[in-house]
Coordinates of N, CA, C and O in Angstrom, one line a residue:
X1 N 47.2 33.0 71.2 CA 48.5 33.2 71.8 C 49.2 31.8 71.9 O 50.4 31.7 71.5
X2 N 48.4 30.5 72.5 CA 49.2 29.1 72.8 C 49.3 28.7 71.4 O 50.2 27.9 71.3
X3 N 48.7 29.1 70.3 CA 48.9 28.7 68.9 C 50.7 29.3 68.4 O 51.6 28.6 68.0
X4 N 50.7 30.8 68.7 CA 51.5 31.3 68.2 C 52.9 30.6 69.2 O 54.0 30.1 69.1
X5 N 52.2 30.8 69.9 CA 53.5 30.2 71.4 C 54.2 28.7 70.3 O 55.4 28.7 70.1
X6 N 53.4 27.7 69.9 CA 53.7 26.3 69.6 C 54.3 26.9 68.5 O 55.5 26.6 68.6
X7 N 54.1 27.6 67.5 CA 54.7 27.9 66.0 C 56.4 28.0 65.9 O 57.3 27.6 65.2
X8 N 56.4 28.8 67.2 CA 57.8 30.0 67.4 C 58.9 28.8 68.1 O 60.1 28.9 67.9
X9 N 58.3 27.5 68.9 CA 59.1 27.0 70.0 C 60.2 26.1 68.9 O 60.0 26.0 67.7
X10 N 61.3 25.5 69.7 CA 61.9 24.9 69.0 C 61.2 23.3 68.5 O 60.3 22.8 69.1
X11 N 61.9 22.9 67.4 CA 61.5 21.9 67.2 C 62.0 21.2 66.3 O 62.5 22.0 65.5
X12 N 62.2 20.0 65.9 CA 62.9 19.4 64.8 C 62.2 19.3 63.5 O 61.1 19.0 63.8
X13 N 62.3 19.4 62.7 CA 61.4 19.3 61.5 C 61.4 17.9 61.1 O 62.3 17.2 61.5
X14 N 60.3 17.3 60.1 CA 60.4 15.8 60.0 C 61.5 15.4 59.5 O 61.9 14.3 59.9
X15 N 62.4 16.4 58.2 CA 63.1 16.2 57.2 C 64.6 15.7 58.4 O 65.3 14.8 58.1
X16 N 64.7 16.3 59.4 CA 65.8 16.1 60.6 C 65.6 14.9 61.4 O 66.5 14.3 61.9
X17 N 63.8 14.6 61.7 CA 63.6 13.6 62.4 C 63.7 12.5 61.7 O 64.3 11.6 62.3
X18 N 63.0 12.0 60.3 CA 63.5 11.0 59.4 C 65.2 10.3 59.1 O 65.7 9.2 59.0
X19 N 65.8 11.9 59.0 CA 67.1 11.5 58.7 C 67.6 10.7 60.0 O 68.2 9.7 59.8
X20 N 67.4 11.2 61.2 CA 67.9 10.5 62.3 C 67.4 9.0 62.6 O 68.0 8.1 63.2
X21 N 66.2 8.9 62.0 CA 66.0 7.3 62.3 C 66.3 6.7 61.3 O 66.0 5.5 61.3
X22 N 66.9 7.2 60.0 CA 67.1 6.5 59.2 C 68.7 5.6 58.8 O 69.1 4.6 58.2
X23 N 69.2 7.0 59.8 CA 70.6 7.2 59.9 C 70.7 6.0 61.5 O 71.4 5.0 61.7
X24 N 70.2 6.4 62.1 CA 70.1 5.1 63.1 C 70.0 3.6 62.7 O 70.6 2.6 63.2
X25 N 68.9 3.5 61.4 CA 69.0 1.7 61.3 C 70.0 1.5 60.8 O 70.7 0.5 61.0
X26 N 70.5 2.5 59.8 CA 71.6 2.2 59.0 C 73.0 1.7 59.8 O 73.8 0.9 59.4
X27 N 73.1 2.2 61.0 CA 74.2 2.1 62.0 C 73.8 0.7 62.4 O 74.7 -0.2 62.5
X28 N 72.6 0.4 62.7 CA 72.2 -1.1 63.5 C 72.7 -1.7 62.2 O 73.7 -2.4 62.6
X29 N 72.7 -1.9 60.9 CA 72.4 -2.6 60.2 C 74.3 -2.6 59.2 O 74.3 -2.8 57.9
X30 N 75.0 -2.5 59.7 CA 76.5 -2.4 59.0 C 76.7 -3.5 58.4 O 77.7 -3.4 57.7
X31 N 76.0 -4.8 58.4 CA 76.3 -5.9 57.3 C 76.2 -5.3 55.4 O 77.0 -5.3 54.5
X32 N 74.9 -5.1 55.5 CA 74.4 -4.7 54.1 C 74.1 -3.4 53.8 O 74.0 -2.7 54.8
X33 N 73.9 -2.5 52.5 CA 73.1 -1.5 52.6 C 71.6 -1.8 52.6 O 71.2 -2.9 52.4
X34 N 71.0 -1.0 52.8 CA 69.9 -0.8 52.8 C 69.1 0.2 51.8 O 69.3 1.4 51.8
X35 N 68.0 -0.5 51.0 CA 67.7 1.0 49.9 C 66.2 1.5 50.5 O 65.4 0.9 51.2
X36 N 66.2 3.0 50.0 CA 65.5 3.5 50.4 C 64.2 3.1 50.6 O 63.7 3.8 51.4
X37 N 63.4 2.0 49.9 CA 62.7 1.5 49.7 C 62.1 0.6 51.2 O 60.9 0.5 51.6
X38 N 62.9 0.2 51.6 CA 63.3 -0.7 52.5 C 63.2 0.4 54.3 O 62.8 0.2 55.5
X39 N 63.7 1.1 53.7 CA 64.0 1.7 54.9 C 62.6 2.8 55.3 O 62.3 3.2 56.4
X40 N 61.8 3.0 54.0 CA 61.1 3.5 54.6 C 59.8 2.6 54.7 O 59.0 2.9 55.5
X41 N 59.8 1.6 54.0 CA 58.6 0.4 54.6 C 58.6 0.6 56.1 O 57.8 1.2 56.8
X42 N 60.0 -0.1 56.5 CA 60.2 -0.3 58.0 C 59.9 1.2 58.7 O 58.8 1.1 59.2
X43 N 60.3 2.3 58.9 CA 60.0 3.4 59.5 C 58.9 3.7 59.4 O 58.3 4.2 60.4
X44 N 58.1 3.4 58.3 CA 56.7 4.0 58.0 C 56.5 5.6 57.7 O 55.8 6.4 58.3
X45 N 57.5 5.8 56.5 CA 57.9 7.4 56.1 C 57.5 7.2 54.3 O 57.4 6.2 53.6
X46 N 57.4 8.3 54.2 CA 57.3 8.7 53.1 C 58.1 8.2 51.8 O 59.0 9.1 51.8
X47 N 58.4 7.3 50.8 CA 59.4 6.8 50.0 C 59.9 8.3 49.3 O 61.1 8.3 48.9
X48 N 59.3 9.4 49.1 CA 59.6 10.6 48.5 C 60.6 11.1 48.9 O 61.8 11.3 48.5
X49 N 59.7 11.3 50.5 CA 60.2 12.7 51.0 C 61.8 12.1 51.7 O 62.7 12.8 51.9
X50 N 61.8 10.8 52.0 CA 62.7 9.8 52.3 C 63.8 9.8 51.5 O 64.9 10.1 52.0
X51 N 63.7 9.6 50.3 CA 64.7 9.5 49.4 C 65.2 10.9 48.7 O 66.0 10.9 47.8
X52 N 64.7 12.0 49.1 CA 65.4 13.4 48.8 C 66.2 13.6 50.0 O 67.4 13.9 50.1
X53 N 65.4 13.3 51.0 CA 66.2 13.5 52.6 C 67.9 12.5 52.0 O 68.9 13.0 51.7
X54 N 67.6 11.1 52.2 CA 68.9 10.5 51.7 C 70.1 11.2 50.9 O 71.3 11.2 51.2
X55 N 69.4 11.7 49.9 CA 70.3 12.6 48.6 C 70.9 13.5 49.1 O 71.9 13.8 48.6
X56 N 70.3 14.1 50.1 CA 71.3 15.5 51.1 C 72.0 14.8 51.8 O 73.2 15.2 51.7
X57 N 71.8 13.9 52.4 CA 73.0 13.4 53.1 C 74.0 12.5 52.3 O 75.1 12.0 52.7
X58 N 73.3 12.3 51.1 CA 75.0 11.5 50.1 C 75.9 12.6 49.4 O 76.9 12.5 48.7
X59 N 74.8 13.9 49.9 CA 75.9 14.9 48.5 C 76.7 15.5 50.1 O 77.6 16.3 49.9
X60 N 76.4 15.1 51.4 CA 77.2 16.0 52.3 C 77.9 14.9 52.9 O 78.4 15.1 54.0
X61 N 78.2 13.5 52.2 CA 79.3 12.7 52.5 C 78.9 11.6 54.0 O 79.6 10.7 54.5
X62 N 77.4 12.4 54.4 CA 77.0 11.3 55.5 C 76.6 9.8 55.4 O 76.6 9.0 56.3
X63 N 76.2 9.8 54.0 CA 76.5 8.3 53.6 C 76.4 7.9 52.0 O 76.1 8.6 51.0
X64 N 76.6 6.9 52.0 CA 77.2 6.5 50.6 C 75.9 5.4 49.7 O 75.1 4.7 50.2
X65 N 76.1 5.5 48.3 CA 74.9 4.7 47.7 C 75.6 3.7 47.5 O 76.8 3.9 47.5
X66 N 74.9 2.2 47.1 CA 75.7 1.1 46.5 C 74.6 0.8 45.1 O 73.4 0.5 45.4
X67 N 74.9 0.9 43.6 CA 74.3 0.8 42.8 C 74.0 -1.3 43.1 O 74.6 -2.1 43.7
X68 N 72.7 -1.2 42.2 CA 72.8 -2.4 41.5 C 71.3 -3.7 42.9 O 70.7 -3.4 43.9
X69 N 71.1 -5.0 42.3 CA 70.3 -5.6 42.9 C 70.6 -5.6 44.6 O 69.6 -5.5 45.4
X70 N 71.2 -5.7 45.0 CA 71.9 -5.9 46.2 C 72.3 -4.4 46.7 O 73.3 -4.4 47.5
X71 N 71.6 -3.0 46.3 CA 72.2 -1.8 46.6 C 71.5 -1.1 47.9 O 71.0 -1.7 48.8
X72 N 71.7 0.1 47.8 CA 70.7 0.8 49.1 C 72.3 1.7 49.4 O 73.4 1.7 48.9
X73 N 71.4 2.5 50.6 CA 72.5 2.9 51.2 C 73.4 2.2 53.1 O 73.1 1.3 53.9
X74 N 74.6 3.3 52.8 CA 75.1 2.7 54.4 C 75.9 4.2 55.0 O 76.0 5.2 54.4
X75 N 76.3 4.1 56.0 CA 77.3 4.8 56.4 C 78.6 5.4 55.6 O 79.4 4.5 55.5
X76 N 78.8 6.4 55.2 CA 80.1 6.3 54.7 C 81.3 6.4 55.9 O 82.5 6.1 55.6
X77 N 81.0 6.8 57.1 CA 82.1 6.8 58.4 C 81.1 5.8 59.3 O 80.1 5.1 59.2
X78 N 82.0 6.0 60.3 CA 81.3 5.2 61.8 C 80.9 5.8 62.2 O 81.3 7.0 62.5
X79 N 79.3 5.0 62.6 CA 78.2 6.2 63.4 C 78.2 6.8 64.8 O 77.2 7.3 65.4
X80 N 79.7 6.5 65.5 CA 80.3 7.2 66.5 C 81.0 8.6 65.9 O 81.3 9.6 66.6
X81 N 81.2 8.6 64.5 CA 81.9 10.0 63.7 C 80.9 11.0 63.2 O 81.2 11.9 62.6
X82 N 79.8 10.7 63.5 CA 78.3 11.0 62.9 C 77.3 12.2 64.0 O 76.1 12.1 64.3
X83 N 78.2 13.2 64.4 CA 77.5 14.1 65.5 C 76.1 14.5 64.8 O 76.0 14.8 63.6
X84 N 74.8 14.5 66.0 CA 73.4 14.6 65.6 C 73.9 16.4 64.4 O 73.5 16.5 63.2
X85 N 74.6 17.2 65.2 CA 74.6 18.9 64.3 C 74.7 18.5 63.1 O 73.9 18.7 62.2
X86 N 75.8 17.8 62.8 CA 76.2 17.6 61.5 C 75.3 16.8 60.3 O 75.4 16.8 59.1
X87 N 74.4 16.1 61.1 CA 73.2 15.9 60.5 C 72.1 16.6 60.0 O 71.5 16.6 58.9
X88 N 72.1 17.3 61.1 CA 71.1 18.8 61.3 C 71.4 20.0 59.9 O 70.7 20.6 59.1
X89 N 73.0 19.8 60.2 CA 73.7 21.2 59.6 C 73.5 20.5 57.7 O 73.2 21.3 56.8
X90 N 73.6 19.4 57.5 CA 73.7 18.8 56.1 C 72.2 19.1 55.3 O 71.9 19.4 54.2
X91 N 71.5 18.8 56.5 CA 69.5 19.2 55.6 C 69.8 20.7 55.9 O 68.6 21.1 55.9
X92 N 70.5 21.7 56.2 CA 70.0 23.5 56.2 C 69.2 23.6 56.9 O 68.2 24.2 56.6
X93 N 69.2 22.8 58.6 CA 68.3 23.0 59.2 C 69.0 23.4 60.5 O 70.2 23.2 60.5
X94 N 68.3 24.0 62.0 CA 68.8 24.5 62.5 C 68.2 24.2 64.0 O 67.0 24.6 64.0
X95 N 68.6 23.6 65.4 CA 67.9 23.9 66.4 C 68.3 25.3 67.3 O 68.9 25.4 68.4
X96 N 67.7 26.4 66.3 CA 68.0 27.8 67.4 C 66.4 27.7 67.7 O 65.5 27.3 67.1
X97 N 66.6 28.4 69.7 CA 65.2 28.5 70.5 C 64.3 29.6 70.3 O 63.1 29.7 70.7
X98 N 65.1 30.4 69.4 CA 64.8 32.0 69.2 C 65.4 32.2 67.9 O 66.4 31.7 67.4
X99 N 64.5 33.1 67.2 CA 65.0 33.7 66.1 C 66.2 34.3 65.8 O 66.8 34.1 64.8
X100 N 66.6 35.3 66.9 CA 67.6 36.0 66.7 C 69.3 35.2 67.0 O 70.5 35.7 67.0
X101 N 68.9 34.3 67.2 CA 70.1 33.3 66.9 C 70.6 32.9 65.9 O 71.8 32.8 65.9
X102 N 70.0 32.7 65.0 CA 69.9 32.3 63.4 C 70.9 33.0 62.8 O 71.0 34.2 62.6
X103 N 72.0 32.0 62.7 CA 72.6 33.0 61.4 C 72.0 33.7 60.5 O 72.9 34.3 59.9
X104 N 71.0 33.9 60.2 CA 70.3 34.5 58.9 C 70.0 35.7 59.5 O 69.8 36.6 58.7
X105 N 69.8 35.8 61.1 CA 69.4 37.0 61.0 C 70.0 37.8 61.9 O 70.6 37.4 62.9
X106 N 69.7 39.3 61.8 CA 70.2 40.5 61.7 C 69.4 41.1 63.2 O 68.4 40.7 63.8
X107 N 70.5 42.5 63.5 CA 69.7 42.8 64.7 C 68.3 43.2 64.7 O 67.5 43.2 65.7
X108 N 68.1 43.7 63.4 CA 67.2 44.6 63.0 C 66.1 43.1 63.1 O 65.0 43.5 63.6
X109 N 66.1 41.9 63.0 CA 65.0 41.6 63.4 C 63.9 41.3 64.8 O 62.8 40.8 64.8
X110 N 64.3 41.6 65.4 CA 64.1 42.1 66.7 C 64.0 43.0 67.3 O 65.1 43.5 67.4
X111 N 62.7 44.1 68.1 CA 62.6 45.3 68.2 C 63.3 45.1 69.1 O 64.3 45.8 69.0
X112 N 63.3 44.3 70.4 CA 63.6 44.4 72.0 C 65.6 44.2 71.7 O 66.2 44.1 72.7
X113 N 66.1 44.1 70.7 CA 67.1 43.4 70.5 C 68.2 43.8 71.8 O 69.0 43.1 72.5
X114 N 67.8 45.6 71.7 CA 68.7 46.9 72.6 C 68.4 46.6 74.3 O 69.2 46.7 75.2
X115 N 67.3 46.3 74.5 CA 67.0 46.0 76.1 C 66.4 44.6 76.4 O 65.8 44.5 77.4
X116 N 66.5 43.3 75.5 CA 66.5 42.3 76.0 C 66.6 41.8 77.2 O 67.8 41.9 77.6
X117 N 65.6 41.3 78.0 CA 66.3 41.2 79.6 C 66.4 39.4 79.7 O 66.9 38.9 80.7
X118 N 65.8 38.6 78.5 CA 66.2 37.2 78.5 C 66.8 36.7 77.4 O 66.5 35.6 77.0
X119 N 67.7 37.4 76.9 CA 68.7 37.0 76.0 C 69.8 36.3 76.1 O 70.2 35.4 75.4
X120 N 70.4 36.9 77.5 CA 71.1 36.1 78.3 C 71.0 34.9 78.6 O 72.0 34.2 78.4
X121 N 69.9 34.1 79.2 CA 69.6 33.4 80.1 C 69.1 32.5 78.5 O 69.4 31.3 78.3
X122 N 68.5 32.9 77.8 CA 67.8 32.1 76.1 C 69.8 31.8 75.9 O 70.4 30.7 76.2
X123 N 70.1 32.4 75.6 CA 71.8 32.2 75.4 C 72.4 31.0 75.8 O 73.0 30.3 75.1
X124 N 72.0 30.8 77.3 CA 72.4 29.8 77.9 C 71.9 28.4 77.7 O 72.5 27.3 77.6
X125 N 71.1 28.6 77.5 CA 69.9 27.3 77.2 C 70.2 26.8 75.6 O 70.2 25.6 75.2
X126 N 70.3 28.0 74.8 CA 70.5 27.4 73.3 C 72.3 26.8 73.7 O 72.7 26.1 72.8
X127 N 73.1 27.0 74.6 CA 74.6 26.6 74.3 C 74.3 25.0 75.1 O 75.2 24.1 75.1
X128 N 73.3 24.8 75.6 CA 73.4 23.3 76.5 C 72.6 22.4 74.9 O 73.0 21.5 74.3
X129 N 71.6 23.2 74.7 CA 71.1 22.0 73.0 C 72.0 22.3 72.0 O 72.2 21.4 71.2
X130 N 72.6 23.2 72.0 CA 73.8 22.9 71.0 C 75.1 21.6 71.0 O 75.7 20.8 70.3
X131 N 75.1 22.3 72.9 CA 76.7 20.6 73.4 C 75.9 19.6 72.8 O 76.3 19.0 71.8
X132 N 74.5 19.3 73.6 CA 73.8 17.8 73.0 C 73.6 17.3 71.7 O 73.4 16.1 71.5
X133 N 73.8 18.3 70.7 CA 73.8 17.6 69.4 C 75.1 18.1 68.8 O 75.0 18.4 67.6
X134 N 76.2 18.2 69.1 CA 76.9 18.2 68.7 C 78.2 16.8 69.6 O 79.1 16.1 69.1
X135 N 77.8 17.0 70.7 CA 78.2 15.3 71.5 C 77.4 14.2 71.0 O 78.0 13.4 70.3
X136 N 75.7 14.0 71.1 CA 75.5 13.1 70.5 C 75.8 12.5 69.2 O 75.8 13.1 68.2
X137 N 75.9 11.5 69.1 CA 76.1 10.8 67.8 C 75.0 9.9 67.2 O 73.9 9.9 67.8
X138 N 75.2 9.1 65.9 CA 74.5 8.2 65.9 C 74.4 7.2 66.2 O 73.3 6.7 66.4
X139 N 75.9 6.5 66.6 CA 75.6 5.5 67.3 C 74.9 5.6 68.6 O 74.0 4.9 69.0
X140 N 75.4 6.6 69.3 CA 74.3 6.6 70.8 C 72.6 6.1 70.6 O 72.1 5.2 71.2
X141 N 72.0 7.1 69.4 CA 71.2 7.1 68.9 C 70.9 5.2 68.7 O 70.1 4.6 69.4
X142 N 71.5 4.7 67.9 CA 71.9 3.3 67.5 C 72.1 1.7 68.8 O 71.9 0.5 68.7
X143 N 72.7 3.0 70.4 CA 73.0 1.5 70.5 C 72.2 2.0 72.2 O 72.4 1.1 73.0
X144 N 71.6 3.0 72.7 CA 70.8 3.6 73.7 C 69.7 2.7 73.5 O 69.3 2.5 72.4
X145 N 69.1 1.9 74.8 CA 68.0 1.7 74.8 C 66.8 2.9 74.2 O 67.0 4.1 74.3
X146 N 65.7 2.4 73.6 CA 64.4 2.9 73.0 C 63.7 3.4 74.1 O 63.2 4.5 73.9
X147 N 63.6 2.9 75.2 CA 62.5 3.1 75.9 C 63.0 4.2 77.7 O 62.4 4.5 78.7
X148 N 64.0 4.3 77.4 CA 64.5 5.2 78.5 C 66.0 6.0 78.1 O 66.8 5.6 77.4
X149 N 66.0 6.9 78.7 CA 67.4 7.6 78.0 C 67.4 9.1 79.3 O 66.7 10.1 79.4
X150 N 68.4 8.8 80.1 CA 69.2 9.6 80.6 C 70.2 10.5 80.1 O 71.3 10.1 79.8
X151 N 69.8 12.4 80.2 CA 71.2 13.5 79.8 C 71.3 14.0 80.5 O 70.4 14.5 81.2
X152 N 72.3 14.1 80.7 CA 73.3 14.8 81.9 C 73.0 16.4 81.3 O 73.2 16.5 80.1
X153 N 72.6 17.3 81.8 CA 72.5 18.7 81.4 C 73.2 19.6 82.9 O 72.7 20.1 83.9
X154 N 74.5 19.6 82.6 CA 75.3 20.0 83.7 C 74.7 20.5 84.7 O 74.3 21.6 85.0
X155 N 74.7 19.2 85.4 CA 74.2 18.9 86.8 C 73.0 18.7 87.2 O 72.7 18.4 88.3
X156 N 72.3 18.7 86.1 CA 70.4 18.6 85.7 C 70.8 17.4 84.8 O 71.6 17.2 83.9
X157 N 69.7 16.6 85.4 CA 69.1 15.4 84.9 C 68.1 15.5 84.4 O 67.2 16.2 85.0
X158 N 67.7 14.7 83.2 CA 66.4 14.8 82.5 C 66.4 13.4 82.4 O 67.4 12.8 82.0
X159 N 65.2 12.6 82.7 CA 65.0 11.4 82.1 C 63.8 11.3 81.4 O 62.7 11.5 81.8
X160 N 64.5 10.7 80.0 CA 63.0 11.0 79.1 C 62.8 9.6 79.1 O 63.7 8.8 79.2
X161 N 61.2 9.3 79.1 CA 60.6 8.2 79.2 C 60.1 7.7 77.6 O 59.5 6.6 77.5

């Protein structure tokens, strides 16, 4: 059951978690670009799986290549214009808590769909991680201390250590 429980819960996938730290140094680093090469030494990611991740975000305009010895990539906007969803939404990926949130799917996936008694209350919860990545940006991501970080979750405080 705690197997299936961990499968189902939310979670970011690496391809979402790569892009955010990649998309993070890139924001620290607005003098030069940076090639992928580079960026994944320093992260300690995959140069593959790294540089397909990159290519989704150059064909969805999140940032831009510079050919040649001195190339790599950078921002094509400012990473205050850079909301975490839009990140999310450019790899085809998704933070819903429940399946039946999913644009993709239908009532029919769900037997309880007709007498759900926590749909409501799942409802509410997926609209507060939605505000958060859709307010967050990259620069927050970029210029928030590493080692502590305070969200306001209307009128709940979480402080992640």
């Amino acid at each position: 059951f705690l197997k299936f429980l961990r499968q189902k819960m939310f979670r970011l996938s690496k391809k979402t978690e790569y892009a955010f730290l990649a998309l993070q140094r890139l924001a620290k680093n607005e003098e030069s670009p940076l090639s992928v090469k580079e960026l994944a030494l320093e992260l300690g990611i995959s140069f593959e799986f790294l540089s397909k991740t990159m290519q989704k975000l150059a064909k969805k305009g999140l940032v831009q290549s510079l050919q040649g010895i001195k190339g790599g990539y950078y921002l094509s906007k400012p990473a205050n214009d850079i909301k975490l969803m839009e990140v999310i939404e450019s790899l085809n990926e998704n933070v819903n808590i429940v399946d039946c949130f999913s644009a993709k799917s239908t009532d029919n996936d769900c037997s309880r769909d007709s007498d759900c008694s926590i749909k409501n209350h799942l409802f509410l919860i997926q609209k507060k991680i939605d505000d958060l990545f859709l307010t967050t940006t990259i620069y927050d991501l970029a210029t928030t201390s590493s080692n502590k970080r305070q969200l306001n979750l209307s009128d709940k405080f979480i402080e992640i250590k």
